[in-house]
Amino acid sequence: MSSPLHLAVALDGAGWHPAAWREPSAAPRALFSARYWAGLVTEAERGLLDFVTIEDALGLQSTLPDAPDERTDQVRGRFDAVLLAARLAPLTHRIGLVPTATTTHTEPFHVAIGIAALDHISGGRAGWRPQVSARGFEARHFGRRDVPPLDQVLNRPGGADLSADPHVRDLFAEAGDAVRVARLLWDSWEDDAEIRDVPTGRFVDRDKLHHIDFTGRFFSVKGPSITPRSPQGQPVVAALAHARLPYEFAAAHADVVFVTPHSADQARAIVAEVRELSADVRIFADLVVFLGDDAAGRKARLDELDGAELASDAAVFTGHVRELAGLLLEWQRAGIQGFRLRPGAVPYDLWQITSGLTAELRGRQAFRSRYEAGTLRGLLGLPRPASRYAEAR
Amino acid sequence: MSRRQVHLAAHFPGVNNTTVWADPRSGSQIDFASFTHLARTAERGKFDFFFLAEGLRLRELKGRIHDLDVVGRPESLTVLSALAAVTHRLGLAGTVNTTFNEPYELARRLSTLDHLSGGRAAWNVVTTSDAFTGENFRRGGFLDRADRYERAAEFVRLSRELWDSWQPDAVLGDQAAGHFLNEDAIGTVGHRGAHFTVEGRFTLPRSPQGHPIIIQAGDSAEGREFAAATADVIFTGHGSLEDGKRFYADVKSRLARYGREPHQLKIMPGVTFALGDTEEEAAENAADIRRRQVGPQTAIAFLEQVWGRDLSACDPDGPLPEIEPDLTAGVSQGRVAIKDRAAVAAKWRALAAEKGLTIRELVIEVTGRQTFVGTPRTVARLIDEHVQAGAADGFILVPHLTPGGLDEFVDRVVPLLQERGVFRTDYTGTTLREHLELA
Ligand SMILES: Cc1cc2nc3c(=O)[nH]c(=O)nc-3n(C[C@H](O)[C@H](O)[C@H](O)COP(=O)(O)O)c2cc1C
């Protein structure tokens, strides 16, 4: 028997094809309703997936690298992903919820307690995808920093891999500090800090609450958190990475890294590069998927509607779930431990995953037939860590 | 003649010594089940909204984390968003500070909450600026008093610009024609002010309420003026009949200057309550609750805040210390500061001498807030009287037990308010704005 695969889906709008909202089964007028998202996440849970991710950014979607476009023929607009995940948490029971939250213009303290709150609300199913924003037009929503236009950055020597760019390096360094602070805050209440000791009148044991005293280049945070330690202790941190610098970020700070190989050989090379940096991080590959008998035809029709062939950082798969299962198992042999599938169009491609693909993998003894753990860490085989402060005593 | 209607809200006590945590009926302060129970009880009682306070740093006394009070809370808007899934009509109000947030991000989170709750979001705008809290944030605690309301006013103005920037009919979803959005339906925002420079486009369609409800809490002249100009609801401590009438008249008189009518700003003091089958039993309950809220250690800690000294050697059941307050030293951080500690200490000495109070009895007396004590019938009458007399438009109830502290009120007092014809028997609208008669 092959070792079980982990499966996640990435939710965003009507799916990952820009024209997905025009599919007959799409519900474009419902995108800004709780009911729409509840339908998707309960379906993903019915399929026993490990988790869903929810995309977000502090600016509108755009086809331009660093400016809003004026297009009205594609989905524009998104909810705050952390609040959306919280809205979905009481409607689900086992599936992990991994919202995106930007590290660039946000307060690390607020983000950390938001994710901790999500972990409390969901009974230990919270994750966080920290994301940097290099975009000047997003920075202008905050008016607090000057950033070089992204096209200028892209044209600097070094090409599209921005790992060498000083501005981008700073953004990742700041993101690293943001995750470090979040993790310190998550540990800053030891598990048994609440004592309710009637004789001494003490609700908490102050020796189990800790100032984190973080001082960094970009901000400093005193702590402790205002939120008690959450069910997972440390919610799961997951980062998307395409190049050296984000691999380093993920290896240092994340529990899960989403990578974007386009072949089994590339997958093997990326796994080797990431594994040099970390033995522990769980490596998931991202794939955009169009599934079913007419997958290629559907994608071609959507490309036609959009006036362009779908472009993506991740490989685009079109085909039957049987073929996809084969590909996943092949990439698994290259060292990939799980997949974050980006459905080309929802709900159709989501159904294909939750019903067809999971059944196919199960038939090959490569996917669960029931949830084996109550927390996201549990599903990913990550132990629940003790607070570093408890360990230090 | 129709009687003025009472508005009611439920406060989930966060960091406080209100909750009698030693009571065996006191449950978790952090499990989502506790929030669900209290919110559903409030909704069963047809309350206007559920309210969460905020404090962004754990309080310290004498340089150490204060350990006597209930402490520990999740992030407010995250919890409220989850509560939107387990309630249907109840308004969901979160306290969020304007000093340690940025308008684009917060306006977006509040709009998200309004969408995800179907029009039930409210924002209690607070402005604390102390550097102690600021140590948890990029921004630090750099604002002085006048500036923080200026920043708050600009913050709310800009948030409303962002909320207004998409036309109500912006999302077409016209699959055949290929128009997801209505052309020209998303405006750009270009704001240049003393505190913010924001330019670009908002990321969300107009929410069900358009503008989430704005609540203000804060008592200074600046705070009242800000409320008169901006808020839909004031959360205040002025809950007694005479004090309430004064505050009510003062605040409502400020509205005309902003072209607003008195009914457009609802005044809701935070109050506690103690019930009993008889007046005597209720009074006993009230006294018992107060004693348990102010334990011996809490009494000393409270005195230390005023005295600015370590008083741990004092007997809480004995008299006030002979020693004079040290006015140079502040020992407490993370609380609203006590103004003019010398005067407070003098007043307390006089009060203790006059009534022969011990330290603990004194603290019980001076920290009491407006409490409705009596049988359910008495409490319903008192609430009604305050509203008809123009001392309040309603109340934010602060129960002393989490999460069950509202059950008895909803089961026994609400029906009597309904009988009196001053409280709804069912929701007539779906949005908080409608519940508050502000639509
Ligand atoms: C009834 C009431 C409730 C308040 N609740 C909070 C709160 O939850 N969080 C907070 O940071 N400040 C809270 N405050 C503080 C005020 O918002 C304000 O910052 C403070 O009172 C100082 O402003 P002022 O000088 O106008 O009174 C509250 C104030 C009042 C009167």
PDB file of C-alpha atoms in Angstrom, chain A residues 72-271:
ATOM      1  CA  THR A  72     -15.504  44.117 -15.426  1.00  0.00           C
ATOM      2  CA  ASP A  73     -15.596  40.712 -17.116  1.00  0.00           C
ATOM      3  CA  GLN A  74     -13.814  38.871 -14.309  1.00  0.00           C
ATOM      4  CA  VAL A  75     -14.563  38.336 -10.633  1.00  0.00           C
ATOM      5  CA  ARG A  76     -13.388  41.269  -8.568  1.00  0.00           C
ATOM      6  CA  GLY A  77     -13.709  41.617  -4.808  1.00  0.00           C
ATOM      7  CA  ARG A  78     -13.044  39.339  -1.867  1.00  0.00           C
ATOM      8  CA  PHE A  79     -13.986  38.943   1.777  1.00  0.00           C
ATOM      9  CA  ASP A  80     -11.443  39.151   4.565  1.00  0.00           C
ATOM     10  CA  ALA A  81     -10.368  35.514   4.575  1.00  0.00           C
ATOM     11  CA  VAL A  82      -9.871  35.116   8.333  1.00  0.00           C
ATOM     12  CA  LEU A  83     -13.407  36.305   9.034  1.00  0.00           C
ATOM     13  CA  LEU A  84     -14.761  34.130   6.249  1.00  0.00           C
ATOM     14  CA  ALA A  85     -12.996  31.089   7.727  1.00  0.00           C
ATOM     15  CA  ALA A  86     -14.488  31.929  11.134  1.00  0.00           C
ATOM     16  CA  ARG A  87     -17.963  32.190   9.598  1.00  0.00           C
ATOM     17  CA  LEU A  88     -17.499  28.691   8.142  1.00  0.00           C
ATOM     18  CA  ALA A  89     -16.008  27.092  11.248  1.00  0.00           C
ATOM     19  CA  PRO A  90     -19.276  26.393  13.120  1.00  0.00           C
ATOM     20  CA  LEU A  91     -20.719  24.806   9.973  1.00  0.00           C
ATOM     21  CA  THR A  92     -17.978  22.200   9.759  1.00  0.00           C
ATOM     22  CA  HIS A  93     -16.426  19.721  12.173  1.00  0.00           C
ATOM     23  CA  ARG A  94     -13.229  18.161  10.926  1.00  0.00           C
ATOM     24  CA  ILE A  95     -11.806  20.006   7.966  1.00  0.00           C
ATOM     25  CA  GLY A  96      -8.925  22.443   8.404  1.00  0.00           C
ATOM     26  CA  LEU A  97      -9.479  26.122   7.559  1.00  0.00           C
ATOM     27  CA  VAL A  98      -6.490  28.012   6.238  1.00  0.00           C
ATOM     28  CA  PRO A  99      -7.142  31.659   5.402  1.00  0.00           C
ATOM     29  CA  THR A 100      -4.606  33.931   3.772  1.00  0.00           C
ATOM     30  CA  ALA A 101      -3.593  37.027   5.714  1.00  0.00           C
ATOM     31  CA  THR A 102      -1.069  39.522   4.465  1.00  0.00           C
ATOM     32  CA  THR A 103       1.978  40.305   6.571  1.00  0.00           C
ATOM     33  CA  THR A 104       2.993  43.505   4.833  1.00  0.00           C
ATOM     34  CA  HIS A 105       0.461  46.108   5.964  1.00  0.00           C
ATOM     35  CA  THR A 106      -1.107  44.346   8.922  1.00  0.00           C
ATOM     36  CA  GLU A 107      -0.359  44.378  12.635  1.00  0.00           C
ATOM     37  CA  PRO A 108       1.208  41.031  13.599  1.00  0.00           C
ATOM     38  CA  PHE A 109      -0.539  41.176  16.982  1.00  0.00           C
ATOM     39  CA  HIS A 110      -3.992  41.429  15.394  1.00  0.00           C
ATOM     40  CA  VAL A 111      -3.295  38.682  12.864  1.00  0.00           C
ATOM     41  CA  ALA A 112      -1.900  36.375  15.540  1.00  0.00           C
ATOM     42  CA  ILE A 113      -4.933  36.712  17.808  1.00  0.00           C
ATOM     43  CA  GLY A 114      -7.276  36.384  14.833  1.00  0.00           C
ATOM     44  CA  ILE A 115      -5.769  33.035  13.889  1.00  0.00           C
ATOM     45  CA  ALA A 116      -5.699  31.946  17.540  1.00  0.00           C
ATOM     46  CA  ALA A 117      -9.384  32.873  17.794  1.00  0.00           C
ATOM     47  CA  LEU A 118     -10.109  30.812  14.679  1.00  0.00           C
ATOM     48  CA  ASP A 119      -8.356  27.887  16.335  1.00  0.00           C
ATOM     49  CA  HIS A 120     -10.518  28.255  19.463  1.00  0.00           C
ATOM     50  CA  ILE A 121     -13.711  28.597  17.441  1.00  0.00           C
ATOM     51  CA  SER A 122     -12.969  25.602  15.229  1.00  0.00           C
ATOM     52  CA  GLY A 123     -11.697  23.340  17.994  1.00  0.00           C
ATOM     53  CA  GLY A 124      -8.174  23.152  16.567  1.00  0.00           C
ATOM     54  CA  ARG A 125      -8.641  23.361  12.813  1.00  0.00           C
ATOM     55  CA  ALA A 126      -7.007  26.708  12.093  1.00  0.00           C
ATOM     56  CA  GLY A 127      -4.146  27.483   9.791  1.00  0.00           C
ATOM     57  CA  TRP A 128      -2.689  30.650   8.369  1.00  0.00           C
ATOM     58  CA  ARG A 129      -1.170  31.391   5.013  1.00  0.00           C
ATOM     59  CA  PRO A 130       1.038  34.438   5.533  1.00  0.00           C
ATOM     60  CA  GLN A 131       1.561  36.335   2.303  1.00  0.00           C
ATOM     61  CA  VAL A 132       3.712  39.332   1.458  1.00  0.00           C
ATOM     62  CA  SER A 133       2.409  42.152  -0.682  1.00  0.00           C
ATOM     63  CA  ALA A 134       4.969  43.697  -3.004  1.00  0.00           C
ATOM     64  CA  ARG A 135       2.352  45.691  -4.863  1.00  0.00           C
ATOM     65  CA  GLY A 136       2.557  49.452  -4.904  1.00  0.00           C
ATOM     66  CA  PHE A 137      -1.160  49.874  -5.434  1.00  0.00           C
ATOM     67  CA  GLU A 138      -1.865  47.892  -2.280  1.00  0.00           C
ATOM     68  CA  ALA A 139       0.666  49.984  -0.389  1.00  0.00           C
ATOM     69  CA  ARG A 140      -1.272  53.079  -1.480  1.00  0.00           C
ATOM     70  CA  HIS A 141      -4.304  51.704   0.382  1.00  0.00           C
ATOM     71  CA  PHE A 142      -2.251  52.310   3.499  1.00  0.00           C
ATOM     72  CA  GLY A 143      -0.154  55.297   2.549  1.00  0.00           C
ATOM     73  CA  ARG A 144       2.552  54.382   4.982  1.00  0.00           C
ATOM     74  CA  ARG A 145       5.386  53.205   2.816  1.00  0.00           C
ATOM     75  CA  ASP A 146       6.863  53.868  -0.555  1.00  0.00           C
ATOM     76  CA  VAL A 147       7.476  50.816  -2.647  1.00  0.00           C
ATOM     77  CA  PRO A 148       9.135  50.543  -6.025  1.00  0.00           C
ATOM     78  CA  PRO A 149       6.706  49.637  -8.823  1.00  0.00           C
ATOM     79  CA  LEU A 150       6.621  45.888  -9.262  1.00  0.00           C
ATOM     80  CA  ASP A 151       7.435  46.053 -12.979  1.00  0.00           C
ATOM     81  CA  GLN A 152      10.634  47.871 -12.060  1.00  0.00           C
ATOM     82  CA  VAL A 153      11.462  45.124  -9.599  1.00  0.00           C
ATOM     83  CA  LEU A 154      10.673  42.481 -12.211  1.00  0.00           C
ATOM     84  CA  ASN A 155      13.071  44.138 -14.662  1.00  0.00           C
ATOM     85  CA  ARG A 156      16.006  44.235 -12.308  1.00  0.00           C
ATOM     86  CA  PRO A 157      18.913  41.868 -12.995  1.00  0.00           C
ATOM     87  CA  GLY A 158      17.945  38.441 -11.763  1.00  0.00           C
ATOM     88  CA  GLY A 159      14.783  38.332 -13.798  1.00  0.00           C
ATOM     89  CA  ALA A 160      11.467  37.027 -12.524  1.00  0.00           C
ATOM     90  CA  ASP A 161      12.968  35.230  -9.532  1.00  0.00           C
ATOM     91  CA  LEU A 162      12.803  38.136  -7.125  1.00  0.00           C
ATOM     92  CA  SER A 163      14.919  36.417  -4.487  1.00  0.00           C
ATOM     93  CA  ALA A 164      17.803  38.825  -4.981  1.00  0.00           C
ATOM     94  CA  ASP A 165      15.763  42.009  -4.918  1.00  0.00           C
ATOM     95  CA  PRO A 166      16.427  44.022  -1.764  1.00  0.00           C
ATOM     96  CA  HIS A 167      12.862  45.289  -1.505  1.00  0.00           C
ATOM     97  CA  VAL A 168      11.455  41.780  -1.789  1.00  0.00           C
ATOM     98  CA  ARG A 169      14.023  40.463   0.687  1.00  0.00           C
ATOM     99  CA  ASP A 170      12.818  43.042   3.177  1.00  0.00           C
ATOM    100  CA  LEU A 171       9.209  41.995   2.681  1.00  0.00           C
ATOM    101  CA  PHE A 172      10.109  38.385   3.401  1.00  0.00           C
ATOM    102  CA  ALA A 173      12.243  39.352   6.372  1.00  0.00           C
ATOM    103  CA  GLU A 174       9.285  41.283   7.733  1.00  0.00           C
ATOM    104  CA  ALA A 175       6.973  38.332   7.051  1.00  0.00           C
ATOM    105  CA  GLY A 176       9.421  36.095   8.899  1.00  0.00           C
ATOM    106  CA  ASP A 177       9.279  38.408  11.887  1.00  0.00           C
ATOM    107  CA  ALA A 178       5.473  38.455  11.690  1.00  0.00           C
ATOM    108  CA  VAL A 179       5.266  34.655  11.857  1.00  0.00           C
ATOM    109  CA  ARG A 180       7.908  34.517  14.573  1.00  0.00           C
ATOM    110  CA  VAL A 181       5.876  36.987  16.646  1.00  0.00           C
ATOM    111  CA  ALA A 182       2.674  35.062  16.051  1.00  0.00           C
ATOM    112  CA  ARG A 183       4.304  31.858  17.199  1.00  0.00           C
ATOM    113  CA  LEU A 184       5.719  33.541  20.295  1.00  0.00           C
ATOM    114  CA  LEU A 185       2.303  34.998  21.110  1.00  0.00           C
ATOM    115  CA  TRP A 186       0.648  31.593  20.611  1.00  0.00           C
ATOM    116  CA  ASP A 187       3.037  30.193  23.206  1.00  0.00           C
ATOM    117  CA  SER A 188       2.871  33.176  25.541  1.00  0.00           C
ATOM    118  CA  TRP A 189       0.096  31.620  27.590  1.00  0.00           C
ATOM    119  CA  GLU A 190       1.089  28.173  28.736  1.00  0.00           C
ATOM    120  CA  ASP A 191      -1.672  25.595  28.415  1.00  0.00           C
ATOM    121  CA  ASP A 192      -2.520  25.544  32.084  1.00  0.00           C
ATOM    122  CA  ALA A 193      -2.205  29.294  32.771  1.00  0.00           C
ATOM    123  CA  GLU A 194      -5.845  29.570  33.852  1.00  0.00           C
ATOM    124  CA  ILE A 195      -6.013  28.185  37.394  1.00  0.00           C
ATOM    125  CA  ARG A 196      -9.120  29.693  39.082  1.00  0.00           C
ATOM    126  CA  ASP A 197      -7.505  29.299  42.488  1.00  0.00           C
ATOM    127  CA  VAL A 198     -10.199  30.335  44.942  1.00  0.00           C
ATOM    128  CA  PRO A 199      -8.114  30.584  48.156  1.00  0.00           C
ATOM    129  CA  THR A 200      -5.637  33.033  46.629  1.00  0.00           C
ATOM    130  CA  GLY A 201      -8.204  34.741  44.409  1.00  0.00           C
ATOM    131  CA  ARG A 202      -6.061  34.158  41.341  1.00  0.00           C
ATOM    132  CA  PHE A 203      -7.756  33.480  38.015  1.00  0.00           C
ATOM    133  CA  VAL A 204      -4.430  32.926  36.220  1.00  0.00           C
ATOM    134  CA  ASP A 205      -0.964  31.867  37.268  1.00  0.00           C
ATOM    135  CA  ARG A 206       1.092  34.845  36.147  1.00  0.00           C
ATOM    136  CA  ASP A 207       4.222  32.698  36.042  1.00  0.00           C
ATOM    137  CA  LYS A 208       2.639  30.940  33.079  1.00  0.00           C
ATOM    138  CA  LEU A 209       2.049  34.139  31.129  1.00  0.00           C
ATOM    139  CA  HIS A 210       5.050  35.524  29.277  1.00  0.00           C
ATOM    140  CA  HIS A 211       6.122  38.784  27.757  1.00  0.00           C
ATOM    141  CA  ILE A 212       7.576  37.858  24.401  1.00  0.00           C
ATOM    142  CA  ASP A 213       9.800  40.967  24.256  1.00  0.00           C
ATOM    143  CA  PHE A 214      10.283  40.704  20.517  1.00  0.00           C
ATOM    144  CA  THR A 215      12.384  43.445  18.954  1.00  0.00           C
ATOM    145  CA  GLY A 216      13.060  43.351  15.241  1.00  0.00           C
ATOM    146  CA  ARG A 217      13.941  45.535  12.297  1.00  0.00           C
ATOM    147  CA  PHE A 218      10.361  46.253  11.330  1.00  0.00           C
ATOM    148  CA  PHE A 219       8.412  46.283  14.582  1.00  0.00           C
ATOM    149  CA  SER A 220       8.593  45.196  18.161  1.00  0.00           C
ATOM    150  CA  VAL A 221       5.928  43.459  20.217  1.00  0.00           C
ATOM    151  CA  LYS A 222       5.869  43.156  23.991  1.00  0.00           C
ATOM    152  CA  GLY A 223       3.182  40.540  24.619  1.00  0.00           C
ATOM    153  CA  PRO A 224       1.833  38.396  26.083  1.00  0.00           C
ATOM    154  CA  SER A 225      -1.115  37.624  23.831  1.00  0.00           C
ATOM    155  CA  ILE A 226      -4.563  38.554  25.084  1.00  0.00           C
ATOM    156  CA  THR A 227      -5.801  35.171  23.861  1.00  0.00           C
ATOM    157  CA  PRO A 228      -5.150  31.975  25.822  1.00  0.00           C
ATOM    158  CA  ARG A 229      -3.251  29.170  24.112  1.00  0.00           C
ATOM    159  CA  SER A 230      -5.443  27.580  21.487  1.00  0.00           C
ATOM    160  CA  PRO A 231      -6.376  23.916  20.962  1.00  0.00           C
ATOM    161  CA  GLN A 232      -3.512  23.198  18.554  1.00  0.00           C
ATOM    162  CA  GLY A 233      -1.063  25.263  20.565  1.00  0.00           C
ATOM    163  CA  GLN A 234       0.454  26.315  17.289  1.00  0.00           C
ATOM    164  CA  PRO A 235      -2.009  26.676  14.409  1.00  0.00           C
ATOM    165  CA  VAL A 236      -0.643  25.376  11.108  1.00  0.00           C
ATOM    166  CA  VAL A 237       1.347  27.900   9.048  1.00  0.00           C
ATOM    167  CA  ALA A 238       1.377  27.280   5.289  1.00  0.00           C
ATOM    168  CA  ALA A 239       3.253  29.288   2.671  1.00  0.00           C
ATOM    169  CA  LEU A 240       3.183  29.367  -1.109  1.00  0.00           C
ATOM    170  CA  ALA A 241       6.690  29.379  -2.593  1.00  0.00           C
ATOM    171  CA  HIS A 242       8.073  29.503  -6.113  1.00  0.00           C
ATOM    172  CA  ALA A 243      11.714  30.404  -5.634  1.00  0.00           C
ATOM    173  CA  ARG A 244      14.697  30.304  -3.336  1.00  0.00           C
ATOM    174  CA  LEU A 245      13.737  33.146  -1.011  1.00  0.00           C
ATOM    175  CA  PRO A 246      10.211  31.909  -0.283  1.00  0.00           C
ATOM    176  CA  TYR A 247      11.558  28.349   0.109  1.00  0.00           C
ATOM    177  CA  GLU A 248      13.837  29.711   2.802  1.00  0.00           C
ATOM    178  CA  PHE A 249      10.920  31.556   4.370  1.00  0.00           C
ATOM    179  CA  ALA A 250       8.765  28.417   4.353  1.00  0.00           C
ATOM    180  CA  ALA A 251      11.539  26.200   5.658  1.00  0.00           C
ATOM    181  CA  ALA A 252      12.213  28.559   8.537  1.00  0.00           C
ATOM    182  CA  HIS A 253       8.665  29.510   9.476  1.00  0.00           C
ATOM    183  CA  ALA A 254       6.009  27.248   7.953  1.00  0.00           C
ATOM    184  CA  ASP A 255       4.627  23.789   8.671  1.00  0.00           C
ATOM    185  CA  VAL A 256       3.460  23.311   5.096  1.00  0.00           C
ATOM    186  CA  VAL A 257       4.860  24.677   1.844  1.00  0.00           C
ATOM    187  CA  PHE A 258       2.871  24.870  -1.396  1.00  0.00           C
ATOM    188  CA  VAL A 259       5.168  24.489  -4.404  1.00  0.00           C
ATOM    189  CA  THR A 260       4.443  24.659  -8.129  1.00  0.00           C
ATOM    190  CA  PRO A 261       6.298  22.020 -10.146  1.00  0.00           C
ATOM    191  CA  HIS A 262       5.221  21.406 -13.726  1.00  0.00           C
ATOM    192  CA  SER A 263       6.529  17.838 -14.010  1.00  0.00           C
ATOM    193  CA  ALA A 264       7.612  14.930 -11.841  1.00  0.00           C
ATOM    194  CA  ASP A 265      11.235  15.801 -12.503  1.00  0.00           C
ATOM    195  CA  GLN A 266      10.714  19.379 -11.446  1.00  0.00           C
ATOM    196  CA  ALA A 267       8.886  18.120  -8.393  1.00  0.00           C
ATOM    197  CA  ARG A 268      11.895  15.985  -7.502  1.00  0.00           C
ATOM    198  CA  ALA A 269      14.252  18.959  -7.930  1.00  0.00           C
ATOM    199  CA  ILE A 270      12.093  21.263  -5.808  1.00  0.00           C
ATOM    200  CA  VAL A 271      11.705  18.644  -3.101  1.00  0.00           C
TER     201      VAL A 271
END
